mmCIF file of N, CA and C and ligand atoms in Angstrom:
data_model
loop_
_atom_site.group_PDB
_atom_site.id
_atom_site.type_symbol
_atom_site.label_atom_id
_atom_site.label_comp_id
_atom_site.label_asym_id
_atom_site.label_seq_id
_atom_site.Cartn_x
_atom_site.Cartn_y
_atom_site.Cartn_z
ATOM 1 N N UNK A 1 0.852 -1.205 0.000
ATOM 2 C CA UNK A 1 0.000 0.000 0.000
ATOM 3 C C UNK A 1 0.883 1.249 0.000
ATOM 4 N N UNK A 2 0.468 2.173 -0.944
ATOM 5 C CA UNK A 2 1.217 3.591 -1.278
ATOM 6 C C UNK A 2 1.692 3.981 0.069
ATOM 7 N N UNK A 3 2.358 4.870 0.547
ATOM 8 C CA UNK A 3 1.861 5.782 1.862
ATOM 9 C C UNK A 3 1.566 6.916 1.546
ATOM 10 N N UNK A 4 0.331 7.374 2.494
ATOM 11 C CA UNK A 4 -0.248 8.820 1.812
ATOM 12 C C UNK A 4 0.417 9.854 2.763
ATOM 13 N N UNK A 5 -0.738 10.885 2.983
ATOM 14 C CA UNK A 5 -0.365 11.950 3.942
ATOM 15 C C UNK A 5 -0.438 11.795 4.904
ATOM 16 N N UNK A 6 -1.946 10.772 5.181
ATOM 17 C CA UNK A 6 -2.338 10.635 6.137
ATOM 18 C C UNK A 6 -1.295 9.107 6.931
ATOM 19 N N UNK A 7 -1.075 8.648 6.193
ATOM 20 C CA UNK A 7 0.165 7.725 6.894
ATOM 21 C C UNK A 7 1.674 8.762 7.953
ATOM 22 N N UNK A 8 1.926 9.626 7.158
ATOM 23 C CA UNK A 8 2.861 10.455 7.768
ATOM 24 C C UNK A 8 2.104 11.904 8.425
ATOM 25 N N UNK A 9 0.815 11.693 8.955
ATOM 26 C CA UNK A 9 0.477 12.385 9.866
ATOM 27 C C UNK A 9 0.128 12.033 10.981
ATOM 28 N N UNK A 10 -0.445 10.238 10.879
ATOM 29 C CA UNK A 10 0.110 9.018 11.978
ATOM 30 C C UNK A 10 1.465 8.824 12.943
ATOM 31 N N UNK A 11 2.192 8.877 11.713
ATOM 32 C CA UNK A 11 3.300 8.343 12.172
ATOM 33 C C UNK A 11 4.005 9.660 12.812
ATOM 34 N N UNK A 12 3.278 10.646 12.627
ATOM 35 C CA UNK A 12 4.538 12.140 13.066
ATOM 36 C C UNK A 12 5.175 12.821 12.493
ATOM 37 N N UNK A 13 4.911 12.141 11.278
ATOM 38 C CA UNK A 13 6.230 12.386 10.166
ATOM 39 C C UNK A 13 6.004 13.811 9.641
ATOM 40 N N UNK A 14 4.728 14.600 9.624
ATOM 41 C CA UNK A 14 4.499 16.074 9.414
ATOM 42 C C UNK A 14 3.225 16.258 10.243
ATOM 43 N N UNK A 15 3.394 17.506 10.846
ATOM 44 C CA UNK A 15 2.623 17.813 11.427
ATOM 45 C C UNK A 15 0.862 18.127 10.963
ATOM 46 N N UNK A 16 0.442 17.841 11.577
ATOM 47 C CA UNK A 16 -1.126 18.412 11.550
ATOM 48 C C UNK A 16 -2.207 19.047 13.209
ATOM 49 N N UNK A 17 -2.738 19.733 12.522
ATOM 50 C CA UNK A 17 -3.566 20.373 14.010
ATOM 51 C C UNK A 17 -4.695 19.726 14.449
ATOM 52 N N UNK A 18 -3.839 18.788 15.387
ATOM 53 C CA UNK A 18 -4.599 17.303 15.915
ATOM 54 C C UNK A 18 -5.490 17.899 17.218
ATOM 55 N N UNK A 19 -7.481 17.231 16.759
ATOM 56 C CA UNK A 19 -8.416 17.810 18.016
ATOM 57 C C UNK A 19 -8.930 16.825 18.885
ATOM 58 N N UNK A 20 -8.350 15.484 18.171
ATOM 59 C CA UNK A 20 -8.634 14.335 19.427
ATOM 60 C C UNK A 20 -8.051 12.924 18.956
ATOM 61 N N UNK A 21 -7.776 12.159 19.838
ATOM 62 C CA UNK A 21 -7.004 11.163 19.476
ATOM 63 C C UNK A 21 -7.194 10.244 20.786
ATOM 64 N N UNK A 22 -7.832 9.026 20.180
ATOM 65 C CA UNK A 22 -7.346 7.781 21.311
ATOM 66 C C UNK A 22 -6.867 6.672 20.483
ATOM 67 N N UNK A 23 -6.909 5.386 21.739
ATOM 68 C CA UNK A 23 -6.702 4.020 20.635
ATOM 69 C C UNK A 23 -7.183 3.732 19.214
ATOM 70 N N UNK A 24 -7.989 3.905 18.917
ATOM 71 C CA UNK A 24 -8.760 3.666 17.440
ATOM 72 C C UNK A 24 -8.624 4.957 16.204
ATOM 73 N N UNK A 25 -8.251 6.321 16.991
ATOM 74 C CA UNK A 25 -9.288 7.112 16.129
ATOM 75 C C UNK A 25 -8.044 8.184 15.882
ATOM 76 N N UNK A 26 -7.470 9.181 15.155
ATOM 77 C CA UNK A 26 -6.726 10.054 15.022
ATOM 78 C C UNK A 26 -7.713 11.487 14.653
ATOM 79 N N UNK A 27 -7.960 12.867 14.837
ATOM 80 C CA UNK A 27 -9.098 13.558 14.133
ATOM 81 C C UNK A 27 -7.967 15.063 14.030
ATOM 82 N N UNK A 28 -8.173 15.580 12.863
ATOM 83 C CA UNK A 28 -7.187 16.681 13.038
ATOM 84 C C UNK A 28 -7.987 17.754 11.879
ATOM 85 N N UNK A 29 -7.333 19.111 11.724
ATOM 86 C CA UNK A 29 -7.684 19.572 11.373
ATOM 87 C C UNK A 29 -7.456 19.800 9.722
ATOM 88 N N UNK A 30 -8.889 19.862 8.738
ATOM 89 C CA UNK A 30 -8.535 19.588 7.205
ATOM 90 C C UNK A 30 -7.712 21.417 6.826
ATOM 91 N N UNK A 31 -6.242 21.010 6.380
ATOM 92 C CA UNK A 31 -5.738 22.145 6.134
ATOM 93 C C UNK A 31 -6.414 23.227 4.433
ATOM 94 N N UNK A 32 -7.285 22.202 4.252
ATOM 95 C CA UNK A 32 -8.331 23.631 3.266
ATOM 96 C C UNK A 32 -9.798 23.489 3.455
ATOM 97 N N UNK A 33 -9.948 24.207 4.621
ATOM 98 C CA UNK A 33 -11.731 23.863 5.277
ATOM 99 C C UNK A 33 -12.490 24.214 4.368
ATOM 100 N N UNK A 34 -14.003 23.267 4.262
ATOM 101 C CA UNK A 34 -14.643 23.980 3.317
ATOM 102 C C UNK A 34 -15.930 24.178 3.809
ATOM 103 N N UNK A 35 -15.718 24.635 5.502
ATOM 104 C CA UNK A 35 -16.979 24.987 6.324
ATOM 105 C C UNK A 35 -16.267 25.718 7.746
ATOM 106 N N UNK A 36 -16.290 26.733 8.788
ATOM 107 C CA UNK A 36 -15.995 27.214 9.847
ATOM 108 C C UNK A 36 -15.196 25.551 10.746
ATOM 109 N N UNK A 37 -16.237 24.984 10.695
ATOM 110 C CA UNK A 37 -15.441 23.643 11.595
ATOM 111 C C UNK A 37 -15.164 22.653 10.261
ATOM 112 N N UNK A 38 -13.885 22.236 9.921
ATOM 113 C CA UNK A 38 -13.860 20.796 9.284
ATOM 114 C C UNK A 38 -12.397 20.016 9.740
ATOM 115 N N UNK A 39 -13.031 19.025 9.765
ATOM 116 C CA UNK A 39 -12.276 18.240 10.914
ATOM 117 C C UNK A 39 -12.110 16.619 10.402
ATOM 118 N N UNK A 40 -11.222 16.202 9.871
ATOM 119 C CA UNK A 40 -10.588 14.645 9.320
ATOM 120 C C UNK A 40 -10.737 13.818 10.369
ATOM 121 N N UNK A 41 -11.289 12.408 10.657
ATOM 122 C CA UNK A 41 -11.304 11.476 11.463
ATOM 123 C C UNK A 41 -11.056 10.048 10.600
ATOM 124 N N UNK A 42 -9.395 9.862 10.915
ATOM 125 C CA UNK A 42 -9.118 8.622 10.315
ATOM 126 C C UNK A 42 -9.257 7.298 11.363
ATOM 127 N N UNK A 43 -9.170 6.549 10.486
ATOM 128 C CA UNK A 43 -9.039 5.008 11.804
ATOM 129 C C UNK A 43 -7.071 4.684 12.328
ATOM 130 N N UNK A 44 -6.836 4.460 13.086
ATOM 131 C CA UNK A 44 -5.292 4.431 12.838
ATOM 132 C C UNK A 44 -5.040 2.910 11.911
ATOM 133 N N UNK A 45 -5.870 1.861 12.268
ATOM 134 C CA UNK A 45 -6.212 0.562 11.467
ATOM 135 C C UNK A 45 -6.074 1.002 9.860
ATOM 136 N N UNK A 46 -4.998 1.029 9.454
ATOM 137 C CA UNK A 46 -4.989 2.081 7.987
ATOM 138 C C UNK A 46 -6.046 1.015 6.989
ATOM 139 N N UNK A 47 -7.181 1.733 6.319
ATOM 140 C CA UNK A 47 -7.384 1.105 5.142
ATOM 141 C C UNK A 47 -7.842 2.243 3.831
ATOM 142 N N UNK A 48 -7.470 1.530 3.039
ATOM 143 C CA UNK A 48 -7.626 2.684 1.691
ATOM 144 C C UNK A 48 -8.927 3.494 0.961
ATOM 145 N N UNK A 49 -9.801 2.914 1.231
ATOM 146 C CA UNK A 49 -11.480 3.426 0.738
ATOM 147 C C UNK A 49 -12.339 2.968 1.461
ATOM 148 N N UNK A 50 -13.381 3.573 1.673
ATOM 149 C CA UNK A 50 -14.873 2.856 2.443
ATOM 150 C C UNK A 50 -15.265 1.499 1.350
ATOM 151 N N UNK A 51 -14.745 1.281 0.432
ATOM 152 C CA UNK A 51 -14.336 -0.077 -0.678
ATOM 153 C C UNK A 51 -14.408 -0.935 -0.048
ATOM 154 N N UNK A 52 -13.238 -0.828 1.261
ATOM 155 C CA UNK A 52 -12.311 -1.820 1.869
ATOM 156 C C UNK A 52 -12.240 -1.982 3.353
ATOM 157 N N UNK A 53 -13.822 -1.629 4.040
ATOM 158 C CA UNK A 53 -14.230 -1.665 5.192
ATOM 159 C C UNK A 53 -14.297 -2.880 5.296
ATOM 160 N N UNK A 54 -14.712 -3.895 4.646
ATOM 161 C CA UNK A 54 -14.461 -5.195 4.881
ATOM 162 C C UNK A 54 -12.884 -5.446 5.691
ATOM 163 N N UNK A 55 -11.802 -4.720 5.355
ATOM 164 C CA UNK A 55 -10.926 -5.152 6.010
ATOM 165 C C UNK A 55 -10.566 -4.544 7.348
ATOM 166 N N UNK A 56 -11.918 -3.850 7.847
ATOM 167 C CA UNK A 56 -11.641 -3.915 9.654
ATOM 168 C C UNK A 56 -13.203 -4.778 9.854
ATOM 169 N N UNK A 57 -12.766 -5.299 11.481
ATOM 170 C CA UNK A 57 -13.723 -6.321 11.618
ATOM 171 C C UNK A 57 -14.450 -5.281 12.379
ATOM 172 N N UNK A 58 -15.998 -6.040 12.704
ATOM 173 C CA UNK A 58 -17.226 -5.006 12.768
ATOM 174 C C UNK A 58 -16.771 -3.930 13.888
ATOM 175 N N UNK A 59 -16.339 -4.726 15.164
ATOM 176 C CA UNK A 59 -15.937 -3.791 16.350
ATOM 177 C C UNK A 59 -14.668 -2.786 15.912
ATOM 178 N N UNK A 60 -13.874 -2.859 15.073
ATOM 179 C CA UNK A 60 -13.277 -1.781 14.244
ATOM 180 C C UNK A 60 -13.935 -0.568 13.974
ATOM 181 N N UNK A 61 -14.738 -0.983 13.273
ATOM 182 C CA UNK A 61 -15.658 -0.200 12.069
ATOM 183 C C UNK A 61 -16.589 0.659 12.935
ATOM 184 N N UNK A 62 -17.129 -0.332 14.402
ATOM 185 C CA UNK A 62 -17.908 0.285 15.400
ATOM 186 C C UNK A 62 -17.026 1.642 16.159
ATOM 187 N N UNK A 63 -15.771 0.898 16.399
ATOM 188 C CA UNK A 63 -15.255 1.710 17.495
ATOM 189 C C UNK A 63 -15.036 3.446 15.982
ATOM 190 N N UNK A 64 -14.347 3.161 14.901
ATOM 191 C CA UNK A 64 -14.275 4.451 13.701
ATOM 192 C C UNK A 64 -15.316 4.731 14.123
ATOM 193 N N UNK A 65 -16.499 4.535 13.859
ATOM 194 C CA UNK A 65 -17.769 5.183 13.590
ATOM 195 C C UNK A 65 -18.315 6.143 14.656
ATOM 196 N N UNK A 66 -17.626 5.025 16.280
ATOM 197 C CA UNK A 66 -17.722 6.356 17.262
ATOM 198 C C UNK A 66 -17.180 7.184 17.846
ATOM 199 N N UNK A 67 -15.688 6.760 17.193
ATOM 200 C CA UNK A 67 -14.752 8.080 16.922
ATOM 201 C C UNK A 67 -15.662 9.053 16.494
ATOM 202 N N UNK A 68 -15.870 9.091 15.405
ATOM 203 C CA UNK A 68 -16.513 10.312 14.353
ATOM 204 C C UNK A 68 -17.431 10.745 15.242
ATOM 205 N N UNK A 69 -18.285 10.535 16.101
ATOM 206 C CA UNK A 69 -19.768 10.932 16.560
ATOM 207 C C UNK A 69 -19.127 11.933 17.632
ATOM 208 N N UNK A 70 -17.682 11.075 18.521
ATOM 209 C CA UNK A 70 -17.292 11.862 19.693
ATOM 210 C C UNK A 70 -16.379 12.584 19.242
ATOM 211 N N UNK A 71 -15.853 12.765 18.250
ATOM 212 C CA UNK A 71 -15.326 13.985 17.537
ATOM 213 C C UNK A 71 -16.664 15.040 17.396
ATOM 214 N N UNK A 72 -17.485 14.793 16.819
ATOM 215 C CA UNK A 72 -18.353 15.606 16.160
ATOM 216 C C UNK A 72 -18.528 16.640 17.835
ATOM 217 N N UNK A 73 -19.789 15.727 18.442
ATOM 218 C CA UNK A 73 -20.237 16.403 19.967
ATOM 219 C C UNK A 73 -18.621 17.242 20.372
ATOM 220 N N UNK A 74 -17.669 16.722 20.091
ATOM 221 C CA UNK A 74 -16.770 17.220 21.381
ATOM 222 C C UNK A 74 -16.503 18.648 20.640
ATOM 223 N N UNK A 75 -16.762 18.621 19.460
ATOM 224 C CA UNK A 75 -16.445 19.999 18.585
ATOM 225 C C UNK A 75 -17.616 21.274 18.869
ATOM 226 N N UNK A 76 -18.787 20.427 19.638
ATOM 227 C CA UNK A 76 -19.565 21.485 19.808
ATOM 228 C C UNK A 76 -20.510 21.693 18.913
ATOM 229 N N UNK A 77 -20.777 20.494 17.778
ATOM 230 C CA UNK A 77 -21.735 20.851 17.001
ATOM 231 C C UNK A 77 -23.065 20.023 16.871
ATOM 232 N N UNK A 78 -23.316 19.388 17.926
ATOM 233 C CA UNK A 78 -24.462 19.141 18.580
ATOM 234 C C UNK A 78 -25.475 19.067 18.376
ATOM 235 N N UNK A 79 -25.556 20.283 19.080
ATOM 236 C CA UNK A 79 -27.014 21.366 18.863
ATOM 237 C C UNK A 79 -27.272 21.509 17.231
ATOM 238 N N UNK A 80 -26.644 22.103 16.694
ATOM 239 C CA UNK A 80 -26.925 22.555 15.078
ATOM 240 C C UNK A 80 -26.879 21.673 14.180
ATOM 241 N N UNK A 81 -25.852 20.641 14.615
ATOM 242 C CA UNK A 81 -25.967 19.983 13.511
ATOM 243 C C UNK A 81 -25.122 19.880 12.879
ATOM 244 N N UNK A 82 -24.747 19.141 11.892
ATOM 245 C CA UNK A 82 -23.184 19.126 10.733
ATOM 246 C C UNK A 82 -23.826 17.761 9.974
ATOM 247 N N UNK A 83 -22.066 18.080 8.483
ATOM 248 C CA UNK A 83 -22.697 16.686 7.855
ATOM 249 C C UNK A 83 -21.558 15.727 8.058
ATOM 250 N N UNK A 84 -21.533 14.880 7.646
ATOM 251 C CA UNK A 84 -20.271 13.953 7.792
ATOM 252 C C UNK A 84 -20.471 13.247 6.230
ATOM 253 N N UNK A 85 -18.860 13.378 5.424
ATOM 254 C CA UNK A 85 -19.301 12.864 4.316
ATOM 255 C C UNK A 85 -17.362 11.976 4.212
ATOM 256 N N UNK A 86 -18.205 10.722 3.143
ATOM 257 C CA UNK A 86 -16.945 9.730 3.110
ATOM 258 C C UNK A 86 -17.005 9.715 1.456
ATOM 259 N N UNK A 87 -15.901 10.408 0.946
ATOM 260 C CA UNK A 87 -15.537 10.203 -0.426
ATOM 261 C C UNK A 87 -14.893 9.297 -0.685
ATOM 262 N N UNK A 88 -15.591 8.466 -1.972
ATOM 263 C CA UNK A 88 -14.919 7.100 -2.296
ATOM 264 C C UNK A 88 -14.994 7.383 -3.647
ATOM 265 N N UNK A 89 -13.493 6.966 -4.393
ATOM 266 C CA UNK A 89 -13.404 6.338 -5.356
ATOM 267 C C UNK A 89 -13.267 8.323 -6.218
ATOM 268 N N UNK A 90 -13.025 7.953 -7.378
ATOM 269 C CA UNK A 90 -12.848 9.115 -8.457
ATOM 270 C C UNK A 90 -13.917 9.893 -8.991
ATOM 271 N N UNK A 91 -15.340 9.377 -8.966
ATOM 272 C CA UNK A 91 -16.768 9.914 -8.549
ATOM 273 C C UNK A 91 -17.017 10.788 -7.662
ATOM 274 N N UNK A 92 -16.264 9.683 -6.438
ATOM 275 C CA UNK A 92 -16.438 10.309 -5.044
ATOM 276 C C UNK A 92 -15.564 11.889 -4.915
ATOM 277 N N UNK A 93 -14.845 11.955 -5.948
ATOM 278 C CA UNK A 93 -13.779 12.565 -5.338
ATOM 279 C C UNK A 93 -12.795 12.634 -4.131
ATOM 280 N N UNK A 94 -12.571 11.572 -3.988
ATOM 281 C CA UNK A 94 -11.403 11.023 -3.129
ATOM 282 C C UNK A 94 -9.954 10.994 -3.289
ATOM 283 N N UNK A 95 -9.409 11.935 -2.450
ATOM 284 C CA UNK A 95 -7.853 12.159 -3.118
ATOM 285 C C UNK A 95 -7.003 11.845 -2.836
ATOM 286 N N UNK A 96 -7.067 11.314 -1.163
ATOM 287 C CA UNK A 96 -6.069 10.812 -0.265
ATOM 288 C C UNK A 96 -6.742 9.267 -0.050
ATOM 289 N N UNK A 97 -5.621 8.227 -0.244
ATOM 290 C CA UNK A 97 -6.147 6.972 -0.291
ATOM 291 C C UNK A 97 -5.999 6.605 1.226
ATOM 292 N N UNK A 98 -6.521 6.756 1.927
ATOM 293 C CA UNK A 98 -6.881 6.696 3.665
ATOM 294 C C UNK A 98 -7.644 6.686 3.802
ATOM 295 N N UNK A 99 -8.867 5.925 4.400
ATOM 296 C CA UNK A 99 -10.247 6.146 4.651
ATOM 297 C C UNK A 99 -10.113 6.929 5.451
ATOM 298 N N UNK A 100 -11.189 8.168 5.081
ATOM 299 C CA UNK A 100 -11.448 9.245 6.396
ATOM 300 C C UNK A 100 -12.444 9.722 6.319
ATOM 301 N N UNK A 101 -13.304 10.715 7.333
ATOM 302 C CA UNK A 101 -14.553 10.784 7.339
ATOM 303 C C UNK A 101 -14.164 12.437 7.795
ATOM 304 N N UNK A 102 -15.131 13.197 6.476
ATOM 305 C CA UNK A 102 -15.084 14.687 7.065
ATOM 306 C C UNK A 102 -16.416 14.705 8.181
ATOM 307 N N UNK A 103 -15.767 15.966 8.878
ATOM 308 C CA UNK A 103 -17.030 16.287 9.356
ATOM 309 C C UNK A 103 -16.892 18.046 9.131
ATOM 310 N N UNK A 104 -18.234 18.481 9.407
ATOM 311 C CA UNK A 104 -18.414 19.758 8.363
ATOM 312 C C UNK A 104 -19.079 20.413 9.215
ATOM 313 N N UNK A 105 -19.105 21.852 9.883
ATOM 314 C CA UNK A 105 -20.206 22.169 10.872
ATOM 315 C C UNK A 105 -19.907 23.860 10.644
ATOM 316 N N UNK A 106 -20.958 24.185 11.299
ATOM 317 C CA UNK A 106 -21.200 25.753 11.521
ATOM 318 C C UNK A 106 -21.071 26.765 10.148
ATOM 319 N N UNK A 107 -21.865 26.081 9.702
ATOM 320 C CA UNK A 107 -22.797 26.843 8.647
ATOM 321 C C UNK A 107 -23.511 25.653 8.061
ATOM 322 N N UNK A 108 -24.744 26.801 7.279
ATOM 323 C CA UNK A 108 -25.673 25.771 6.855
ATOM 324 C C UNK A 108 -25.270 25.042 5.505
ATOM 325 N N UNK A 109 -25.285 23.729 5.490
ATOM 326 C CA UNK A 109 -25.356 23.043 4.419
ATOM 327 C C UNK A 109 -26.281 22.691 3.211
ATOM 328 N N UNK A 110 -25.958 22.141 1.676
ATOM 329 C CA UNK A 110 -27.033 22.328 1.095
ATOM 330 C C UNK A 110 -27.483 20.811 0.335
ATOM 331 N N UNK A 111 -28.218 20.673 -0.066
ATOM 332 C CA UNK A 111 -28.731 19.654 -0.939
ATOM 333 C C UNK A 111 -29.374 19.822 -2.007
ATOM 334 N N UNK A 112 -29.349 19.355 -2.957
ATOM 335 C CA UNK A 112 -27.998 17.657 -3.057
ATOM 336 C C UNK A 112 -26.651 18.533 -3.030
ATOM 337 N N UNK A 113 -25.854 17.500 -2.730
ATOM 338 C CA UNK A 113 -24.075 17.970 -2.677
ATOM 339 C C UNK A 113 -23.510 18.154 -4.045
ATOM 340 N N UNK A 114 -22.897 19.245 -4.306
ATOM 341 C CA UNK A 114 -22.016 19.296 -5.345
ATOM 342 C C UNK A 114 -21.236 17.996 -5.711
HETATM 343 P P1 LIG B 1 -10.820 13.645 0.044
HETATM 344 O O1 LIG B 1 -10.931 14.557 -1.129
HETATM 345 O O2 LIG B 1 -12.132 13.175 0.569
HETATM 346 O O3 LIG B 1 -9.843 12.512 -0.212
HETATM 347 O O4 LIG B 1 -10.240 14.530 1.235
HETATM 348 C C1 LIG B 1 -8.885 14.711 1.481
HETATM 349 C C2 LIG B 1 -8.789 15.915 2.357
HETATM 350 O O5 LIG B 1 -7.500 15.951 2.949
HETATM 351 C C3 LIG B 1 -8.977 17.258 1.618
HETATM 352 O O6 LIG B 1 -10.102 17.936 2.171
HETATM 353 C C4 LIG B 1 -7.660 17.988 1.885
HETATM 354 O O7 LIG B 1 -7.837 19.363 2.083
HETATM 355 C C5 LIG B 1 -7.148 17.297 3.134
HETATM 356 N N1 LIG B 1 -5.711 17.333 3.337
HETATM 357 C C6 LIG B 1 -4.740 17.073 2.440
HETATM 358 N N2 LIG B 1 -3.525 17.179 3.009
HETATM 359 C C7 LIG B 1 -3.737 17.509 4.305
HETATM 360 C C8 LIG B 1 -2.885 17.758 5.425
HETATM 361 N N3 LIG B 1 -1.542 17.700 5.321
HETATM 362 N N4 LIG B 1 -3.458 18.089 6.606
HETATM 363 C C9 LIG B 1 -4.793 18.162 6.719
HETATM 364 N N5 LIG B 1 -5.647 17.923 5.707
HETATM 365 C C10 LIG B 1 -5.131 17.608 4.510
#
C-alpha cells in the first residue's frame, strides 16, 4: 500500500492540528476547510477506501464510527448539527487513499451535494 499523507500524519512524520485522538481514532484539522469547523477522522487501522471496510472487523468499524460521533459532539456541534461525508473512489472525489470521514459544521449546508 502507497503511503499517503495521512500515513505520515500518523506516524509524526508532518505535522497536523490534531483535536482528538485515542486508541482507534486520530481527528485533526482539514488544512483547506470547506466549512468554519472541518475536521478529518481517520481510523489508525490504515485502510484505503470505504471499498475496503471489509478489512476492519465489525468492532473496528464500530469503534471508527464512534470516533466520528465523539469527535463531532466534542467539537460542539451538537445542537446545530453538521454533515459527515466519506468520499470514495474518483466519482467520489477522493484524493487521499486513507479512509477518512469529514465532518463539516457551523454553517448551513445544502442539498444535493455538489
Ligand atoms: P478527500 O478529497 O475526501 O480525499 O479529502 C482529502 C482531504 O484531505 C482534503 O479535504 C484535503 O484538504 C485534506 N488534506 C490534504 N492534506 C492535508 C494535510 N496535510 N493536513 C490536513 N488535511 C489535509
Amino acid at each position: 500500500m502507497e503511503e499517503t499523507i495521512f500515513d505520515k500524519i500518523i506516524k509524526g512524520d508532518i505535522p497536523a492540528d490534531v483535536v482528538y485522538e485515542d486508541d482507534n481514532v486520530l481527528a485533526f484539522k482539514d488544512i483547506n476547510p470547506q466549512a468554519p469547523v472541518h475536521v478529518l477522522v481517520i481510523p489508525k487501522k490504515k485502510v484505503t477506501s470505504f471499498n475496503d471496510l471489509k478489512n476492519l472487523s465489525p468492532e473496528e468499524t464500530g469503534l471508527f464510527l464512534n470516533g466520528v460521533s465523539t469527535v463531532a459532539v466534542s467539537l460542539g456541534l451538537a445542537a446545530d448539527g453538521y454533515r459527515i461525508v466519506l468520499n470514495c473512489g474518483s466519482n467520489g472525489q477522493q484524493t487521499v487513499e486513507y479512509l477518512h470521514a469529514h465532518i463539516l459544521g457551523e454553517r448551513q449546508m445544502k442539498w444535493p451535494p455538489g
